[in-house]
Amino acid sequence: MRTSAILLFICISGLLNSCKKEVNKKISVSDKGIKQQIDYATGFEIVDYGSYKILSVTKAWPDSEVVFNYALLKDEAVLPHGIEVDATIQIPVKNIVVTSTTHLPALELLGVTQTLKGFPNLDYISSKTVRKRIAAGQIKDLGQNESINTESTISLQPDVVISFGVAGENKALNSIQRAGIPVFYNGDWVEKTPLGQAEWIKFFAALYDKEAIADSIFKDIETNYLTLKNRAQNANSSPTVLSGAMFKDVWYLPKGESWAAQLIADANADYLYKDTRGTGSTSLSIEEVLTTAQNADFWIAPNSFENYDELGNTSAAYQQFKAFKERKIYGFASAKGETGGLIYYELASSRPDWVLEDLVAIFHPELELDHKPHFFKALD
C-alpha cells in the first residue's frame, strides 16, 4: 500500500514528490500523432508519433496546474529537434523502480514483473508473483517512501523511477534525477472515478509498448464493472451506508465526490455522506456521526478492525450503531498478504470491478451473486 494510507477510502496522500514552479516546456504539435483512447482517466494523455510517444501527466496531484511531458523512444530512436520534455526514456523499459504497491498490479497484469528491480519497504507487497522474486533476491528494498534510499536506487540504474505526488519539494527524488535517472509522476490516486483509476494501466503499458494488451485488460474490467452496476439497479432496495471509523477520537470517512463514494453509489446504496464536497476524506466528531448515521443499514471499512469484540472494546460509542447491533459491518482488514500488507490497498484501485462485486453482494443479497469475497468480509 502507499505507506501513508491509514484509513479505508481516505484519499491516499503521497509524501514522495517534487513540484515544479516554472511553466512546463511546450511540445510541438504534429498531425501525424495518434492520440490513444482514454475513456475515464483525466490525469494523463498518450500521443504516438511512430518512432516515439509523448506521455503527458496532467494531474500528478490534486489541484496541480503543472503538466509533465515524457518522451518514450522506440528502437533507439532520437527525439526530433525542437521538442523539449521533462524526461526521456527508451522503451520497452527493462528495469524499473516503483514506489507504491498500487503500481504493482499493472506490472503483473501486463506480465512485466521481471523488470521490477527495487521498491521502498518490501513488507508492504502482497502480490504472490512479486513476493517470489523478493524471496529470490531479485528486488532490492529501498527504505521508506518518505526517505527513499537514493544511493541504493541510483546503484540499480533503473530506466525510470515511478513516483506519486503532492506539491512539495523532495530532495531524494531530486538527487535521483541529478544522477541522470528519469522520474515519472503517476497520478492514479487523484482520479475521482473507480474506472478512471483502473485505466492508469495504460500509463504503464506505454512504457512497455503493450497498449493493445492493456486495452484488452481494461475492457474486461470495464465490462465487468458496468455489468455489476446495471445488475445492482435491479435490486429492490437502496440501503443506507456508513464508512470509516475513529482515529484518535476523530472519525474519518470518504467525501461524497471520492471514488469510494462512487463505488457505493454504483452498488445502488445510499451513502449518507454523498453530499459532502471533495474527493479526499472528511473528519468528524463521534457525535456528528451518530447524529447522521447511527441507523445506517450497513457499515463498511471500519479501519483495521477484524471483529466485533475489538471494535466494541475500543469505544463504547461504536456499540450504539444499528449496524453493530445487527452485525452488518464489513471490512477488508482480514485480507492480508504474506507479510501483513493489506491486499485492498494494493489491488483495489486496479480492480474496481472486484470491489463493486463485493459491495453489491453485501448490500443486495437478494441478487444472489455467485460470488467469493475479494476484499470485504463480515467482521467476526
Coordinates of C-alpha atoms in Angstrom, one line a residue:
M1 CA 0.0 0.0 0.0
R2 CA 1.1 3.6 -0.1
T3 CA 2.7 3.8 3.3
S4 CA 0.8 6.9 4.4
A5 CA -2.6 5.2 4.0
I6 CA -4.3 4.9 7.4
L7 CA -8.0 4.5 6.8
L8 CA -10.0 2.9 4.0
F9 CA -11.4 5.3 1.4
I10 CA -9.2 8.1 2.6
C11 CA -7.6 9.6 -0.5
I12 CA -4.0 8.3 -0.2
S13 CA -1.5 11.1 0.3
G14 CA 1.9 10.5 -1.2
L15 CA 4.9 12.1 0.6
L16 CA 7.3 11.5 -2.2
N17 CA 7.1 14.3 -4.7
S18 CA 8.7 17.3 -6.0
C19 CA 6.9 20.2 -7.5
K20 CA 7.7 22.4 -10.5
K21 CA 7.3 26.1 -10.2
E22 CA 8.1 27.0 -13.7
V23 CA 5.8 26.7 -16.7
N24 CA 6.2 23.4 -18.5
K25 CA 8.0 23.3 -21.8
K26 CA 5.8 23.2 -24.8
I27 CA 5.6 20.2 -27.2
S28 CA 5.4 20.6 -30.9
V29 CA 2.1 19.6 -32.4
S30 CA 2.1 17.1 -35.3
D31 CA -0.7 16.0 -37.5
K32 CA 0.9 12.5 -37.6
G33 CA 0.4 11.9 -33.9
I34 CA -2.2 9.4 -32.9
K35 CA -3.8 10.1 -29.5
Q36 CA -4.6 7.0 -27.5
Q37 CA -8.2 6.5 -26.4
I38 CA -8.6 7.2 -22.7
D39 CA -12.2 7.0 -21.7
Y40 CA -12.3 7.6 -17.9
A41 CA -8.9 8.7 -16.6
T42 CA -8.4 12.5 -16.7
G43 CA -4.9 12.7 -15.4
F44 CA -2.8 11.6 -18.4
E45 CA -2.6 11.5 -22.2
I46 CA -0.6 9.5 -24.7
V47 CA 0.2 10.5 -28.3
D48 CA 2.0 8.1 -30.6
Y49 CA 4.2 9.7 -33.3
G50 CA 5.5 6.4 -34.6
S51 CA 9.2 6.3 -33.6
Y52 CA 8.3 8.0 -30.2
K53 CA 5.4 8.7 -27.9
I54 CA 4.7 11.6 -25.6
L55 CA 3.2 10.7 -22.3
S56 CA 1.7 13.7 -20.5
V57 CA 0.7 13.6 -16.9
T58 CA -1.8 16.5 -16.4
K59 CA -2.8 15.8 -12.8
A60 CA 0.1 14.5 -10.7
W61 CA -1.6 15.7 -7.5
P62 CA -4.8 17.4 -6.6
D63 CA -5.2 20.9 -8.0
S64 CA -1.9 20.6 -9.8
E65 CA -1.6 23.0 -12.8
V66 CA 1.7 21.6 -13.9
V67 CA 1.9 19.3 -16.9
F68 CA 4.7 16.8 -17.0
N69 CA 5.7 15.6 -20.5
Y70 CA 7.7 12.5 -21.0
A71 CA 9.2 11.2 -24.3
L72 CA 9.2 7.4 -24.9
L73 CA 11.6 6.5 -27.7
K74 CA 11.2 3.3 -29.6
D75 CA 14.0 1.2 -31.2
E76 CA 16.8 3.6 -30.1
A77 CA 15.1 6.5 -31.9
V78 CA 16.2 10.0 -31.2
L79 CA 13.7 12.7 -30.2
P80 CA 13.2 15.2 -33.1
H81 CA 14.9 18.5 -32.8
G82 CA 12.9 21.3 -31.1
I83 CA 10.8 19.0 -28.9
E84 CA 11.5 19.7 -25.2
V85 CA 10.3 17.4 -22.5
D86 CA 10.8 16.8 -18.8
A87 CA 12.4 13.3 -19.2
T88 CA 13.2 10.8 -21.9
I89 CA 13.5 7.1 -21.8
Q90 CA 13.9 4.2 -24.3
I91 CA 11.1 1.7 -24.5
P92 CA 10.3 -1.0 -23.8
V93 CA 11.5 -0.5 -20.2
K94 CA 13.9 -3.2 -19.0
N95 CA 14.5 -2.1 -15.4
I96 CA 12.0 -0.1 -13.3
V97 CA 11.6 1.1 -9.7
V98 CA 8.0 1.9 -8.5
T99 CA 7.1 3.5 -5.2
S100 CA 3.5 2.4 -4.5
T101 CA 2.0 -1.0 -4.2
T102 CA -0.9 0.3 -6.3
H103 CA 1.6 0.3 -9.2
L104 CA 2.3 -3.4 -8.9
P105 CA -1.0 -4.8 -10.3
A106 CA -0.4 -3.1 -13.6
L107 CA 3.0 -4.7 -13.9
E108 CA 1.6 -8.1 -13.0
L109 CA -1.4 -7.8 -15.4
L110 CA 1.0 -6.7 -18.2
G111 CA 3.3 -9.6 -17.5
V112 CA 6.4 -7.5 -16.8
T113 CA 7.1 -8.0 -13.1
Q114 CA 10.6 -9.3 -14.1
T115 CA 11.5 -5.7 -14.8
L116 CA 10.9 -4.6 -11.2
K117 CA 14.3 -4.1 -9.5
G118 CA 13.5 -2.0 -6.4
F119 CA 10.7 -0.9 -4.1
P120 CA 10.6 1.1 -0.8
N121 CA 9.7 -1.3 2.0
L122 CA 9.1 -4.7 0.6
D123 CA 7.0 -5.9 3.5
Y124 CA 4.0 -3.9 2.1
I125 CA 3.9 -6.0 -1.0
S126 CA 1.2 -8.7 -1.2
S127 CA 1.4 -9.9 -4.8
K128 CA 2.5 -13.6 -4.7
T129 CA 4.2 -13.2 -8.1
V130 CA 6.3 -10.3 -6.8
R131 CA 7.0 -12.0 -3.4
K132 CA 8.6 -14.9 -5.2
R133 CA 11.0 -12.5 -6.8
I134 CA 11.7 -10.9 -3.5
A135 CA 12.4 -14.3 -1.9
A136 CA 14.9 -14.9 -4.8
G137 CA 16.7 -11.7 -4.0
Q138 CA 15.7 -10.1 -7.3
I139 CA 14.1 -7.0 -5.9
K140 CA 16.0 -4.6 -3.6
D141 CA 14.5 -2.9 -0.6
L142 CA 14.9 0.9 -1.0
G143 CA 13.9 2.0 2.5
Q144 CA 10.8 4.1 3.1
N145 CA 8.7 6.1 0.7
E146 CA 9.2 9.3 2.8
S147 CA 13.0 8.8 2.7
I148 CA 13.8 6.5 -0.2
N149 CA 17.5 5.4 -0.2
T150 CA 18.9 7.4 -3.0
E151 CA 22.3 5.6 -3.1
S152 CA 20.6 2.2 -3.4
T153 CA 18.2 3.5 -6.0
I154 CA 20.9 5.0 -8.1
S155 CA 23.0 1.8 -7.8
L156 CA 20.3 -0.1 -9.5
Q157 CA 20.5 2.2 -12.6
P158 CA 16.8 1.8 -13.4
D159 CA 15.5 3.0 -16.8
V160 CA 12.9 5.0 -14.8
V161 CA 11.5 5.6 -11.3
I162 CA 7.8 5.9 -11.0
S163 CA 6.7 8.2 -8.1
F164 CA 3.4 9.6 -6.9
G165 CA 3.0 13.0 -5.7
V166 CA 1.7 16.0 -3.9
A167 CA 3.0 19.5 -4.3
G168 CA 6.3 20.0 -2.4
E169 CA 10.0 19.6 -2.7
N170 CA 11.6 16.1 -2.3
K171 CA 15.4 16.0 -2.0
A172 CA 15.6 12.3 -2.6
L173 CA 13.9 12.4 -5.9
N174 CA 15.9 15.5 -6.9
S175 CA 19.1 13.6 -6.2
I176 CA 17.9 10.6 -8.3
Q177 CA 17.1 13.0 -11.2
R178 CA 20.5 14.7 -10.9
A179 CA 22.1 11.3 -11.2
G180 CA 20.5 11.0 -14.7
I181 CA 17.7 8.7 -13.8
P182 CA 14.3 9.8 -15.1
V183 CA 11.5 10.2 -12.6
F184 CA 7.9 9.9 -13.8
Y185 CA 5.0 11.1 -11.7
N186 CA 1.9 8.8 -11.6
G187 CA -1.4 10.5 -10.5
D188 CA -3.7 7.5 -10.5
W189 CA -4.8 8.2 -6.9
V190 CA -6.1 11.6 -7.9
E191 CA -8.8 10.2 -10.2
K192 CA -12.3 10.6 -9.0
T193 CA -13.8 7.5 -10.5
P194 CA -13.1 3.8 -10.0
L195 CA -12.7 3.1 -13.7
G196 CA -10.6 6.2 -14.0
Q197 CA -8.1 4.8 -11.6
A198 CA -8.1 1.4 -13.2
E199 CA -7.4 2.9 -16.6
W200 CA -3.9 4.0 -15.5
I201 CA -2.8 0.5 -16.6
K202 CA -2.4 2.3 -19.9
F203 CA 0.2 4.6 -18.4
F204 CA 2.3 1.6 -17.6
A205 CA 1.6 -0.1 -20.8
A206 CA 3.1 2.8 -22.7
L207 CA 6.4 2.2 -21.0
Y208 CA 6.5 -1.3 -22.3
D209 CA 4.8 -0.8 -25.7
K210 CA 2.0 -3.0 -24.7
E211 CA -1.0 -0.8 -25.3
A212 CA -3.0 -3.4 -27.1
I213 CA -2.7 -5.8 -24.1
A214 CA -3.7 -3.0 -21.7
D215 CA -6.7 -2.1 -23.8
S216 CA -8.0 -5.7 -23.7
I217 CA -7.4 -6.0 -19.9
F218 CA -9.1 -2.7 -19.2
K219 CA -12.0 -3.5 -21.4
D220 CA -12.7 -6.7 -19.4
I221 CA -12.5 -4.7 -16.2
E222 CA -14.9 -2.1 -17.6
T223 CA -17.3 -4.7 -18.9
N224 CA -17.4 -6.5 -15.5
Y225 CA -17.9 -3.2 -13.6
L226 CA -20.7 -1.9 -15.8
T227 CA -22.5 -5.3 -15.8
L228 CA -22.4 -5.3 -12.0
K229 CA -23.6 -1.7 -11.8
N230 CA -26.5 -2.5 -14.1
R231 CA -27.4 -5.6 -12.1
A232 CA -27.4 -3.6 -8.9
Q233 CA -30.0 -1.3 -10.3
N234 CA -32.4 -4.2 -10.3
A235 CA -32.2 -4.6 -6.6
N236 CA -35.4 -4.0 -4.6
S237 CA -33.8 -1.6 -2.1
S238 CA -31.1 1.0 -1.7
P239 CA -29.7 0.6 1.8
T240 CA -28.0 3.4 3.8
V241 CA -24.3 3.1 4.3
L242 CA -21.7 4.4 6.7
S243 CA -17.9 4.1 6.2
G244 CA -14.7 4.6 8.2
A245 CA -14.1 4.8 11.9
M246 CA -12.3 6.8 14.5
F247 CA -8.5 7.5 14.7
K248 CA -7.5 9.4 17.9
D249 CA -11.1 10.4 18.5
V250 CA -11.7 11.8 15.0
W251 CA -13.9 9.9 12.6
Y252 CA -12.5 9.8 9.1
L253 CA -14.7 8.9 6.1
P254 CA -14.7 9.4 2.3
K255 CA -16.1 12.6 0.9
G256 CA -19.0 12.4 -1.5
E257 CA -17.0 13.0 -4.7
S258 CA -14.5 10.4 -3.9
W259 CA -14.1 7.2 -5.9
A260 CA -15.1 5.3 -2.7
A261 CA -18.4 7.1 -2.6
Q262 CA -18.9 6.4 -6.3
L263 CA -18.4 2.7 -5.7
I264 CA -21.2 2.8 -3.1
A265 CA -23.5 4.7 -5.4
D266 CA -22.8 2.2 -8.3
A267 CA -23.6 -0.6 -5.9
N268 CA -27.1 1.0 -5.6
A269 CA -26.7 2.0 -2.0
D270 CA -27.3 5.4 -0.3
Y271 CA -24.0 6.7 1.2
L272 CA -25.0 9.0 4.0
Y273 CA -22.2 11.5 3.3
K274 CA -22.7 11.6 -0.5
D275 CA -23.4 15.3 -0.4
T276 CA -20.0 16.3 1.1
R277 CA -17.8 18.1 -1.4
G278 CA -14.4 16.9 -2.4
T279 CA -12.5 13.7 -3.2
G280 CA -10.4 13.0 -0.1
S281 CA -11.6 12.3 3.4
T282 CA -13.5 14.4 5.9
S283 CA -13.0 14.4 9.7
L284 CA -16.0 14.4 12.1
S285 CA -16.7 14.0 15.8
I286 CA -18.4 10.9 17.0
E287 CA -21.4 13.0 18.0
E288 CA -21.8 14.2 14.4
V289 CA -21.5 10.7 13.0
L290 CA -24.1 9.3 15.5
T291 CA -26.5 12.1 14.6
T292 CA -26.3 11.3 10.9
A293 CA -25.5 7.6 10.6
Q294 CA -26.5 5.8 13.8
N295 CA -29.2 4.0 12.0
A296 CA -27.3 3.2 8.8
D297 CA -28.2 -0.3 7.4
F298 CA -24.6 -1.1 6.7
W299 CA -21.2 0.0 7.9
I300 CA -18.2 -0.8 5.7
A301 CA -14.4 -0.4 6.1
P302 CA -14.1 0.2 9.9
N303 CA -10.3 0.8 9.6
S304 CA -8.2 -2.2 10.6
F305 CA -10.8 -3.9 12.9
E306 CA -11.5 -7.5 12.1
N307 CA -14.0 -8.5 14.8
Y308 CA -16.8 -7.0 16.9
D309 CA -15.1 -7.6 20.3
E310 CA -12.1 -5.5 19.3
L311 CA -14.3 -2.8 17.8
G312 CA -16.7 -2.6 20.7
N313 CA -13.9 -2.6 23.3
T314 CA -12.1 0.3 21.6
S315 CA -15.1 2.6 22.0
A316 CA -18.5 2.1 23.6
A317 CA -19.8 4.6 21.1
Y318 CA -19.4 2.0 18.3
Q319 CA -21.9 -0.2 20.0
Q320 CA -24.6 2.4 19.6
F321 CA -24.8 1.9 15.8
K322 CA -27.5 -0.2 14.3
A323 CA -25.0 -1.9 12.0
F324 CA -23.1 -3.0 15.1
K325 CA -26.1 -4.3 16.9
E326 CA -27.4 -6.2 13.8
R327 CA -23.9 -7.4 12.8
K328 CA -23.8 -5.7 9.4
I329 CA -20.3 -4.4 9.4
Y330 CA -17.9 -5.4 6.7
G331 CA -14.2 -4.7 6.4
F332 CA -11.1 -5.6 4.3
A333 CA -8.5 -5.9 7.1
S334 CA -8.6 -9.7 7.2
A335 CA -7.4 -9.9 3.6
K336 CA -3.6 -9.8 4.1
G337 CA -0.6 -10.7 2.1
E338 CA 2.3 -13.0 3.2
T339 CA 4.0 -10.2 5.2
G340 CA 0.9 -8.5 6.5
G341 CA 0.2 -6.0 3.8
L342 CA -3.4 -5.2 3.2
I343 CA -4.4 -6.6 -0.2
Y344 CA -7.1 -3.9 -0.6
Y345 CA -4.6 -1.1 -0.6
E346 CA -2.5 -2.8 -3.3
L347 CA -5.2 -4.2 -5.7
A348 CA -8.5 -2.4 -5.2
S349 CA -7.7 0.6 -7.4
S350 CA -6.7 -1.7 -10.3
R351 CA -9.7 -4.0 -9.9
P352 CA -12.7 -1.8 -9.0
D353 CA -14.9 -4.5 -10.6
W354 CA -13.9 -6.8 -7.7
V355 CA -14.6 -4.1 -5.1
L356 CA -18.0 -3.4 -6.7
E357 CA -18.8 -7.2 -6.8
D358 CA -18.1 -7.4 -3.0
L359 CA -20.3 -4.4 -2.3
V360 CA -23.2 -5.5 -4.5
A361 CA -23.2 -8.9 -2.8
I362 CA -23.2 -7.3 0.6
F363 CA -25.9 -4.7 0.0
H364 CA -28.1 -6.8 -2.1
P365 CA -28.0 -10.5 -1.1
E366 CA -31.4 -10.9 -2.9
L367 CA -29.5 -10.7 -6.2
E368 CA -27.8 -14.0 -5.3
L369 CA -24.4 -13.3 -6.9
D370 CA -22.3 -16.4 -7.4
H371 CA -19.5 -14.6 -5.5
K372 CA -16.5 -15.3 -3.3
P373 CA -15.3 -12.2 -1.5
H374 CA -12.2 -10.5 -2.9
F375 CA -11.7 -7.9 -0.1
F376 CA -14.7 -7.2 2.1
K377 CA -15.8 -9.8 4.6
A378 CA -18.1 -9.7 7.6
L379 CA -16.4 -8.9 10.9
D380 CA -16.0 -11.9 13.1

